Coordinates of C-alpha atoms and ligand atoms in Angstrom, one line a residue:
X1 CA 121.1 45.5 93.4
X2 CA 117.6 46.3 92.1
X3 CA 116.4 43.1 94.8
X4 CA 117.2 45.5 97.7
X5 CA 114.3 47.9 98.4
X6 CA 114.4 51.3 100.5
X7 CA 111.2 52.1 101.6
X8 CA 110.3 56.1 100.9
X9 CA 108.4 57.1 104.3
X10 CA 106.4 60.1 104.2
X11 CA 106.1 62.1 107.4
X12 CA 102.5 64.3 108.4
X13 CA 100.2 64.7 111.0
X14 CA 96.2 65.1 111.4
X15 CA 96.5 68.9 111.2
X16 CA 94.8 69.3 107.7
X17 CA 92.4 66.9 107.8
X18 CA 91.4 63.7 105.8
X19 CA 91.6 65.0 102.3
X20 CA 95.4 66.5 102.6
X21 CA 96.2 62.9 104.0
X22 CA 94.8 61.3 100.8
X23 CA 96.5 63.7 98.3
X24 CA 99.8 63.2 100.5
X25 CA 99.6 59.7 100.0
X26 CA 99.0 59.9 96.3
X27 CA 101.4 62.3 95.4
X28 CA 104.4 60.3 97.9
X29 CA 103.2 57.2 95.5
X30 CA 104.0 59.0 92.5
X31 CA 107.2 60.5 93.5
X32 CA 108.6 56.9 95.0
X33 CA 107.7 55.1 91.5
X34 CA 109.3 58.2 89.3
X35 CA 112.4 58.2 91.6
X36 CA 112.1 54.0 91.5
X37 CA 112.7 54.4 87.8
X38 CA 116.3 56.1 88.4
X39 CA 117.7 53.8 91.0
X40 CA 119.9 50.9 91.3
X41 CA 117.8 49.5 93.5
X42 CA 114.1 49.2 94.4
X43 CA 112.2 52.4 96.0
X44 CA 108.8 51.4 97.1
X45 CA 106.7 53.8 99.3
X46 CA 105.6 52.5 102.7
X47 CA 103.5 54.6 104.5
X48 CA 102.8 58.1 105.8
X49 CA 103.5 58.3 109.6
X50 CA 101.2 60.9 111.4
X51 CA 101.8 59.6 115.1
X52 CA 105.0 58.3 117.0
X53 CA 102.8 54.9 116.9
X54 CA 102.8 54.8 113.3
X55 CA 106.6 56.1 113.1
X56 CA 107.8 53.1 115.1
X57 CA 105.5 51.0 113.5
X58 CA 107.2 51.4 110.3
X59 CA 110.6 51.2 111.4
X60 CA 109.9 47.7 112.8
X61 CA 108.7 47.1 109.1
X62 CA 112.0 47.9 107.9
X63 CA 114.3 46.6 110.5
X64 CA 112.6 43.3 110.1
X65 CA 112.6 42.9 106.2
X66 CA 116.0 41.6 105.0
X67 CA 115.7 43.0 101.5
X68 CA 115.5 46.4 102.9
X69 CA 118.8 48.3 103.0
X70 CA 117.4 52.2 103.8
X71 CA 114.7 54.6 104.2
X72 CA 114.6 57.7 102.2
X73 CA 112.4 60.1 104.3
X74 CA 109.8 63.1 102.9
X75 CA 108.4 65.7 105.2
X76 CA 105.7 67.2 102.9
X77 CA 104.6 69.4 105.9
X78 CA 105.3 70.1 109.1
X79 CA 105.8 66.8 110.9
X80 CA 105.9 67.3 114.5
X81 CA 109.3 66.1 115.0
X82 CA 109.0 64.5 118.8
X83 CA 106.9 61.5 117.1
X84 CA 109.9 60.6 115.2
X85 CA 112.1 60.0 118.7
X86 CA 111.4 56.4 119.1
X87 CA 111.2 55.6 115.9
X88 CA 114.5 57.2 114.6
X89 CA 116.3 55.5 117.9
X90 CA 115.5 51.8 116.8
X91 CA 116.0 52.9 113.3
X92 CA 118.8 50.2 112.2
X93 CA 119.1 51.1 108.7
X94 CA 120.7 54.3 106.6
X95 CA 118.5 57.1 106.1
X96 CA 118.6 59.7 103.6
X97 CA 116.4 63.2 104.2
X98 CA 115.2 64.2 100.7
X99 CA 114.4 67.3 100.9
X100 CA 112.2 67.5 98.0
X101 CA 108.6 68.4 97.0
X102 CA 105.6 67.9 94.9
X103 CA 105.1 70.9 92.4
X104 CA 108.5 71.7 91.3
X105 CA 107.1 75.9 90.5
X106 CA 105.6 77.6 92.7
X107 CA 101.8 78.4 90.9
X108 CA 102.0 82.0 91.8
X109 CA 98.5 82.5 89.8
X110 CA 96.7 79.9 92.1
X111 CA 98.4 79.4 95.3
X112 CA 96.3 79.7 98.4
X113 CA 96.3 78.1 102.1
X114 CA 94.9 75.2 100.5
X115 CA 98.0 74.9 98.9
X116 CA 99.8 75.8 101.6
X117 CA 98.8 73.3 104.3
X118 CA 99.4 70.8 101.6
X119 CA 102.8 71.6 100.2
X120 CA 105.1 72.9 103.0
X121 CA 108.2 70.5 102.6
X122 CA 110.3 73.7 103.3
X123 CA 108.8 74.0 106.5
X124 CA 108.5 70.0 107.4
X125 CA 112.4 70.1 106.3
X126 CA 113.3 72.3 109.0
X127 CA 111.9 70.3 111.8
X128 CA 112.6 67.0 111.1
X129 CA 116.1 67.9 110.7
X130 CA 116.6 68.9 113.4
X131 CA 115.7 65.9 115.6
X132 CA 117.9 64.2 113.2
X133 CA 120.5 67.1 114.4
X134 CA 119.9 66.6 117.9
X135 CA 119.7 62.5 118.1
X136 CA 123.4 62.8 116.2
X137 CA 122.5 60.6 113.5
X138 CA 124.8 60.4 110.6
X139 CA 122.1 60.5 108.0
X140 CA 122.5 61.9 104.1
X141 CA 120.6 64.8 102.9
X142 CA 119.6 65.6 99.1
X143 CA 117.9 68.7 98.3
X144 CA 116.3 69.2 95.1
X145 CA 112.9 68.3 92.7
X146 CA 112.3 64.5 92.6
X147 CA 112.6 64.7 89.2
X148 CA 116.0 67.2 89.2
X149 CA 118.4 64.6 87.2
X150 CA 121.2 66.1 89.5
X151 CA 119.1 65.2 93.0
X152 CA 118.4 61.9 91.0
X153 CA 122.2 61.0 90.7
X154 CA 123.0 62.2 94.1
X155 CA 120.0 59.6 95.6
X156 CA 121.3 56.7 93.2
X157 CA 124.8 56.8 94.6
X158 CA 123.0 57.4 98.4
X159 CA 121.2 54.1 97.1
X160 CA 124.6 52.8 96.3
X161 CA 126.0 53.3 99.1
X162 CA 123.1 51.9 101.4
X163 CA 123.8 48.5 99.2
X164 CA 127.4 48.7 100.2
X165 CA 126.7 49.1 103.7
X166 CA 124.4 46.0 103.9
X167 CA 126.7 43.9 101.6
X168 CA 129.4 45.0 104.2
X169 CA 127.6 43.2 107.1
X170 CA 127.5 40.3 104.9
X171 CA 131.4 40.2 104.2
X172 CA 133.4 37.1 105.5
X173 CA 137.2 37.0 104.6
X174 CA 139.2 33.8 104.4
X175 CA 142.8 34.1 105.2
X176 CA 145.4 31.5 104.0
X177 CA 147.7 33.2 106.1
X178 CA 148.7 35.7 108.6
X179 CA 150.1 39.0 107.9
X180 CA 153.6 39.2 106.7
X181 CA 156.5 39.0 109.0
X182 CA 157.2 42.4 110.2
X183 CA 154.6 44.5 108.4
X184 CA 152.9 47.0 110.4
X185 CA 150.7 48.6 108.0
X186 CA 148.5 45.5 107.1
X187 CA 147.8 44.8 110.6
X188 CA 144.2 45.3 112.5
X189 CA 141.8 44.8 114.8
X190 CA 140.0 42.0 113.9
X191 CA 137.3 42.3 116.3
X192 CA 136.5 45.8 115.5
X193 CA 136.3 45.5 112.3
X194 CA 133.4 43.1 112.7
X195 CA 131.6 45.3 115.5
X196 CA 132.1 48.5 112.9
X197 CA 131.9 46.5 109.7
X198 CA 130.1 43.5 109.9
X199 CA 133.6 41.9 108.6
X200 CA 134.1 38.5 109.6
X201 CA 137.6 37.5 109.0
X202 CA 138.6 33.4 109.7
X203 CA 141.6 31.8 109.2
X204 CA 142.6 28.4 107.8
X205 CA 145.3 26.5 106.9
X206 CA 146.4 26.6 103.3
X207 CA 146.6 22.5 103.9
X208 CA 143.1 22.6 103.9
X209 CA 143.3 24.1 100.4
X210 CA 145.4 21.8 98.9
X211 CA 143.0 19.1 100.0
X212 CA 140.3 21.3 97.7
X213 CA 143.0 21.2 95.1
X214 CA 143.5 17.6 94.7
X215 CA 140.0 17.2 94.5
X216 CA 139.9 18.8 90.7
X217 CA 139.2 16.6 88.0
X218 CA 140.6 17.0 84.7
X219 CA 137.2 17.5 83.0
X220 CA 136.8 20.9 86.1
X221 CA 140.2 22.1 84.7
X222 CA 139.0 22.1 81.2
X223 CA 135.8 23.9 81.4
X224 CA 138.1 26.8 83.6
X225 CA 140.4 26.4 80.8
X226 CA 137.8 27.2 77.9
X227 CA 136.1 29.8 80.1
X228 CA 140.3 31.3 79.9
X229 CA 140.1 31.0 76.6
X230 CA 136.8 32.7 75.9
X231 CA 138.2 36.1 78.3
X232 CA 142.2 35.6 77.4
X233 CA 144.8 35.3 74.9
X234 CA 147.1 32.3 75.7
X235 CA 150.3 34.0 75.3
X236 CA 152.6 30.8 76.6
X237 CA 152.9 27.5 75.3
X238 CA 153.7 26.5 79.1
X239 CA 149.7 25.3 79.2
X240 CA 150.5 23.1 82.2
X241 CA 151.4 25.8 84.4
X242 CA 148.1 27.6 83.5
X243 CA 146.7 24.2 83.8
X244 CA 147.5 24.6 87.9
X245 CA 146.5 28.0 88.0
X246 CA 143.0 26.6 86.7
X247 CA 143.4 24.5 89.3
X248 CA 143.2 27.1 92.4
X249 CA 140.6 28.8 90.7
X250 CA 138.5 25.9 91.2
X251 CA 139.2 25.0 94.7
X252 CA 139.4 28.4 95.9
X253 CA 136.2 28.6 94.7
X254 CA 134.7 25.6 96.3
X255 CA 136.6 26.1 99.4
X256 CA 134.8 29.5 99.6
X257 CA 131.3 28.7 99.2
X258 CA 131.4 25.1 101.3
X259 CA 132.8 27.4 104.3
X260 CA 130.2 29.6 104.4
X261 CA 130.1 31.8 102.2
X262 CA 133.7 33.6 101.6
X263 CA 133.7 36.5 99.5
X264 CA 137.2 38.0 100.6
X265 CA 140.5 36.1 100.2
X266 CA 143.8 36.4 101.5
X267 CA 147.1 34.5 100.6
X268 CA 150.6 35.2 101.3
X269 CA 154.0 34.1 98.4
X270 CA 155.5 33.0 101.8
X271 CA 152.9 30.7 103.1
X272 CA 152.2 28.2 99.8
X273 CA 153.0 24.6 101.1
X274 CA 151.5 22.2 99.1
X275 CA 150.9 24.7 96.1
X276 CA 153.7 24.8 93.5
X277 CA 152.9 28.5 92.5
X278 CA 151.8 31.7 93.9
X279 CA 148.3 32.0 92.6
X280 CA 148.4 34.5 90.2
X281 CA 146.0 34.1 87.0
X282 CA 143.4 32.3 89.9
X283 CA 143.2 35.1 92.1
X284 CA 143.0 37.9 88.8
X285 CA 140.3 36.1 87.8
X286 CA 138.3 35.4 90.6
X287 CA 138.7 39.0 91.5
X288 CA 136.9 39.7 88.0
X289 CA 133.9 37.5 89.8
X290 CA 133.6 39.9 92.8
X291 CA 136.1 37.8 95.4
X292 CA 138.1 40.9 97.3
X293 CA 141.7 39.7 97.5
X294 CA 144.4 41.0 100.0
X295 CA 148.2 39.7 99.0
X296 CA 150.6 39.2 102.3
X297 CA 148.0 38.3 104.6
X298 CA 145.7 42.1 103.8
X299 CA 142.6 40.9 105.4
X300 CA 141.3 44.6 105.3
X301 CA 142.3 45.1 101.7
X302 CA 140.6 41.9 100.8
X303 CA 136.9 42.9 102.5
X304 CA 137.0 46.5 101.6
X305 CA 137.8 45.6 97.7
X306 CA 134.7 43.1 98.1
X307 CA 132.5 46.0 99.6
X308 CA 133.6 48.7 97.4
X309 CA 133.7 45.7 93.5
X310 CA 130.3 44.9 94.7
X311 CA 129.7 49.3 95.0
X312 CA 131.2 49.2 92.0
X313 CA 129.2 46.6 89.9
X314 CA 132.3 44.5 89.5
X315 CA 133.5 47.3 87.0
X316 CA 137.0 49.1 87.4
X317 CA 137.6 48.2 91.3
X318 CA 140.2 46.3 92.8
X319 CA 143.7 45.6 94.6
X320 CA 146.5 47.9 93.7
X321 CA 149.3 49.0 95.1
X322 CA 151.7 52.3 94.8
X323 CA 154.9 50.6 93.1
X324 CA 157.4 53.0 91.6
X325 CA 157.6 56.8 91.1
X326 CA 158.4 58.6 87.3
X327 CA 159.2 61.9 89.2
X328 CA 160.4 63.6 86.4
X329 CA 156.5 63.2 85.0
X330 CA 154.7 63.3 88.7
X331 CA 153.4 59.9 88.1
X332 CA 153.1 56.5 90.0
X333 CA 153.1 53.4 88.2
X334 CA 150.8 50.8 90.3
X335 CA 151.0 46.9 89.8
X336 CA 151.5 43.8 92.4
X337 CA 153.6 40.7 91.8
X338 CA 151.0 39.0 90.2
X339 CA 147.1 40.1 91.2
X340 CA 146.1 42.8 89.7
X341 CA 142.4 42.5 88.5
X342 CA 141.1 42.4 84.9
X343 CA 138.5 45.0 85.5
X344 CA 141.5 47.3 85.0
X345 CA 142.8 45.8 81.6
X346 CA 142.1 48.1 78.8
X347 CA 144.2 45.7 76.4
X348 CA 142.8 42.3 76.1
X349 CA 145.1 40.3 78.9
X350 CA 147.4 37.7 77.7
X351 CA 148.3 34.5 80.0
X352 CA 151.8 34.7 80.2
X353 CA 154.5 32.7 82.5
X354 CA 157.2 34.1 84.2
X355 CA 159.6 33.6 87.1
X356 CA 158.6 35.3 90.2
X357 CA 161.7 36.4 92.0
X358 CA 160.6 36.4 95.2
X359 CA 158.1 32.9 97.5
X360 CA 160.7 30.3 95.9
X361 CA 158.0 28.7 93.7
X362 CA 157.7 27.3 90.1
X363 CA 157.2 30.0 87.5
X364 CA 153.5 31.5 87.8
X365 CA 150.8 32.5 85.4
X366 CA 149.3 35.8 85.3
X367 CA 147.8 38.2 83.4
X368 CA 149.5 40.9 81.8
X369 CA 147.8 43.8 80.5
X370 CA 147.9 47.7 80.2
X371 CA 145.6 49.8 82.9
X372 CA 142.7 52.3 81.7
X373 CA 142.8 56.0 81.4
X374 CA 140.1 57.5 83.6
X375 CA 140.1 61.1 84.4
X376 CA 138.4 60.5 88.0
X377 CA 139.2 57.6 90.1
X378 CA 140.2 56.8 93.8
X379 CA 142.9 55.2 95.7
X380 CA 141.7 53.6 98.9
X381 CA 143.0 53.1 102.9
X382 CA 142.0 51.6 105.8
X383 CA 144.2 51.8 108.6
X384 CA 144.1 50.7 112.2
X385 CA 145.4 53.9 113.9
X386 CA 145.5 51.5 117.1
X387 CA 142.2 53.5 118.9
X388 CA 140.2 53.3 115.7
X389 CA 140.6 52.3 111.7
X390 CA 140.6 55.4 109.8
X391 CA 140.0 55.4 105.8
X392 CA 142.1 57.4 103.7
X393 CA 140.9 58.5 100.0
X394 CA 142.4 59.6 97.8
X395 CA 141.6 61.3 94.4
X396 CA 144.0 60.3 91.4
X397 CA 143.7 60.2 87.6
X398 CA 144.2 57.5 85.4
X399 CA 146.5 58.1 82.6
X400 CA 147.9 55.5 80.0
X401 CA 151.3 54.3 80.0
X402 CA 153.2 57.0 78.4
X403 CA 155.8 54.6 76.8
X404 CA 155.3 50.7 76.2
X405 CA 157.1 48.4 78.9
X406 CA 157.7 45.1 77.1
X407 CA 159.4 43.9 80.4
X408 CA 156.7 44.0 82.8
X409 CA 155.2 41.2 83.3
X410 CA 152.4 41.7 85.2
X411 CA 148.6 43.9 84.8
X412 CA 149.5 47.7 85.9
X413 CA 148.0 50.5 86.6
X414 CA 149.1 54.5 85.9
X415 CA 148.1 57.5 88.3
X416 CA 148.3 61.6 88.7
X417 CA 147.8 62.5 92.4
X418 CA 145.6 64.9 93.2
X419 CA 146.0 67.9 94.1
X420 CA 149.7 67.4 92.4
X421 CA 152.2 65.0 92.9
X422 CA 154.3 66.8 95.7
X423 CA 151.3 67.4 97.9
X424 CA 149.5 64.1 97.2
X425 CA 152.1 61.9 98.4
X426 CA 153.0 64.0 101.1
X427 CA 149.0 64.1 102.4
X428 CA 149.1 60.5 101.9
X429 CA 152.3 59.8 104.1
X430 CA 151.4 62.2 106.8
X431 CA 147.6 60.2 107.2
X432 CA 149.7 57.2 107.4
X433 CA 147.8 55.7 104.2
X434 CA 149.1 51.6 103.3
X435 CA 150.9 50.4 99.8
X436 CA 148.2 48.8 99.1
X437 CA 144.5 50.1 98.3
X438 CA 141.6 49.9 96.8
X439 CA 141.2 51.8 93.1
X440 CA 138.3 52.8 91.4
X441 CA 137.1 54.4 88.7
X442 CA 133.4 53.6 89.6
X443 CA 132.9 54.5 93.1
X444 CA 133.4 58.0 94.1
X445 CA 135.1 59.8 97.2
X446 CA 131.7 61.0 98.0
X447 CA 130.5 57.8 97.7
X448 CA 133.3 56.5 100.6
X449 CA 132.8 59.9 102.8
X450 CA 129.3 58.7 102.8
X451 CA 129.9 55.1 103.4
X452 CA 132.3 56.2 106.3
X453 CA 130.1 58.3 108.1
X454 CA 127.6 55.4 107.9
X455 CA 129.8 53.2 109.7
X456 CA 131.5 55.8 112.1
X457 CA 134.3 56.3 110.4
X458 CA 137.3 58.4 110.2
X459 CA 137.6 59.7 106.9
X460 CA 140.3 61.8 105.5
X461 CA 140.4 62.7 102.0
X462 CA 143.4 64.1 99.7
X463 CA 141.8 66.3 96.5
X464 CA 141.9 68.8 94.4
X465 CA 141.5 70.9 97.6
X466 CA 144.5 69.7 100.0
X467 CA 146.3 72.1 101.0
X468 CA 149.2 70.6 103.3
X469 CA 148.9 72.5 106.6
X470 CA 145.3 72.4 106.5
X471 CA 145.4 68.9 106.0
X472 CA 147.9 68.1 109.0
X473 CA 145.6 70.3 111.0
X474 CA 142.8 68.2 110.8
X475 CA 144.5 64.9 111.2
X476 CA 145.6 66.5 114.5
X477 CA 141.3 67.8 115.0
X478 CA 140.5 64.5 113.8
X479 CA 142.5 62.7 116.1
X480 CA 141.2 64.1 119.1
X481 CA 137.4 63.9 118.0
X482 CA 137.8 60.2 117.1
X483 CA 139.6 59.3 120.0
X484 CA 136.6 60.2 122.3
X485 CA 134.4 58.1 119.8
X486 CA 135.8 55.1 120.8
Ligands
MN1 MN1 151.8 43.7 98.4

């Protein structure tokens, strides 16, 4: 992430003279490299912008340069806002408005209008905001000292974010299949999705796979098989099954990158001719590389895990999916048939083999392995409400298994809702939210209210807040507003 750069633009005018432009410059120079320090990715100051001119000058600047993902913008005085019109309307990128300043004290001893014309970020605040106000824009604003470790973590995961939003518009999802038979929830609009969200989503036959998959050489399957080794403990003496698991890896792999560039991958248990299992250990691990995955044909699944792994820095992100209920406790145990991803292991997975009731396949290997505890995570939704997707988040906690289950054979996950049990799976059935989501314990909800604004998105969230009637309330608000969006 450090690669991508957001360019810190510093807005002024002529008012104060030469001298007040040179400090300005200095001191927006400092700031950007002390902030640069505490980023995930690169902050480099561009320019200060005194003229519509120079405003649009600079957005051209970062429109045009790939590596950029964002501005963060600094009014250290009053910045006659009308010069920012043109710029702010070709702006293509996110912005966040730090409202921030040099000195940090006022020096009540020393201060005079010198001071004053120099450091009015108070007053430039007011003004640029509200052209930012008035042009609609969807922008982020921080308040606080540049060097305020709080405004500092608030601007990292903006920074985050603005990666997430550009690695969005770079998403391609390969299906293997179309959605299950009958399942509504899975379903979308293709086509929107890669107007809203830069997702492109292709199919191909899984034929074309299995061509991939004879291709794999013995000596291929070996190097996956130590690389197995190295992460897992081989808990089956059924190596030849893993063997073919190895297998997939590989040609999923290849497949992905000789077509372009696939970072999202969808299969389905009923759509396997010419593969012998349900790819189980492949897709687990691959997932563990950054590859989204969407089981039964979840394209949105599948591009939104890749989005929000990559937000995540391939740490504690991935597929899940609300299995079973303990009511008596108020938990929900989370798990798929085969794919859930090692970044949730907090046991060292074991390869095992199993039968897999369901796809009328040979026996597949998986991982199996016990989920982490994490006292703040997220459960994830996109749905197409047929007018518009809407995202659903969901705060959870991630609690450890209270009693062993020797007879699940698969990787699992266990959850709290928030703001109990009662009310979180009630909010979450009223918002229409899907089996299957997107979990983290990286990536916050502010992080995803943030990334859905940025892309014009419904956003509903379920917390420690919800209160049920409120909550139906605005889906009805929310309905309306989003309905004339589109
Ligand atoms: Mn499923």
């Amino acid at each position: 992430m450090k690669e991508k750069v957001i360019y810190w633009l510093t807005g002024s005018q002529t008012l104060y003279g030469a001298d007040v432009l040179e400090h300005v410059a200095q001191h927006s120079e400092e700031m950007a490299n002390y902030v640069n320090e505490h980023m995930p990715v690169t902050v480099k100051y561009l320019t200060t912008c005194k003229s519509s001119d120079e405003v649009v000058a600079a957005v051209k600047k970062v429109n045009a340069d790939d590596d950029c993902i964002g501005i963060i913008t600094w009014c250290h005085t009053f910045s006659p806002a009308k010069m920012w019109i043109k710029g702010l309307h070709m702006l293509q990128k996110p912005m966040c408005h730090f409202a921030t300043q040099y000195n940090e004290k006022l020096p009540y001893d020393t201060i005079d209008m010198d001071f004053m014309n120099e450091n009015q970020a108070a007053h430039g605040d007011r003004e640029f905001g509200y052209i930012v106000a008035r042009l609609r824009m969807d922008n982020k604003v921080i308040v606080g000292h540049y060097t305020d470790p709080e405004a500092l973590k608030e601007l990292a995961s903006w920074c985050k974010v603005a990666a997430g939003l550009a690695f969005s518009k770079t998403v391609k999802v390969c299906r293997f299949s179309d959605n299950m038979r009958n399942v509504a929830v899975t379903e979308g609009d293709k086509v929107d999705a890669h107007i809203n969200l830069g997702w492109q989503v292709d199919y191909y036959p899984i034929g074309d796979l299995v061509k991939y998959i004879e291709k794999v050489t013995d000596a291929d399957v070996d190097a996956q098989m130590a690389e197995y080794a190295e992460k897992y403990t081989m808990a089956t003496d059924r190596i030849d099954v893993v063997r073919e698991q190895a297998k997939y890896e590989i040609a999923i792999d290849r497949f992905c990158k000789d077509k372009g560039g696939y970072i999202g991958i969808v299969d389905h248990f009923d759509a396997l001719h010419g593969l012998n299992q349900l790819p189980g250990l492949a897709i687990q691990d691959l997932q563990s590389k950054g590859y989204g995955f969407g089981a039964e044909g979840d394209w949105k699944i599948a591009a939104l895990g890749a989005v929000m792994q990559y937000m995540a820095g391939q740490k504690s992100t991935g597929l899940m999916e609300d299995y079973t209920y303990d009511m008596k406790d108020g938990l929900c145990l989370g798990a798929h048939m085969l794919e859930v991803s090692p970044q949730f292991a907090d046991t060292k997975p074991e390869i095992q083999v199993h039968p897999l009731g369901i796809g009328g396949k040979s026996d597949p290997a998986r991982l199996v392995f016990e989920g982490i505890a994490a006292p703040e995570a997220i459960a994830v939704s996109m749905v197409d409400m047929g007018d518009r997707m809407r995202l659903i988040v969901q705060k959870i906690e991630l609690v450890k298994y209270p009693k062993k289950m020797p007879n699940l054979p698969v990787g699992g996950l266990m959850w709290k809702y928030k703001p109990n049990f009662k009310d979180g799976v009630a909010a979450w059935i009223y918002a229409g939210g899907a089996h299957h989501t997107v979990v983290s314990s990286v990536v916050t909800a502010q992080d995803m209210i943030d990334l859905a604004n940025a892309w014009g998105m419904e956003c509903v969230v379920i917390d420690e807040n919800t209160e049920i009637n409120e909550f139906k309330k605005q889906l009805t608000y929310s309905d309306v507003i989003y309905k004339s969006k589109f």
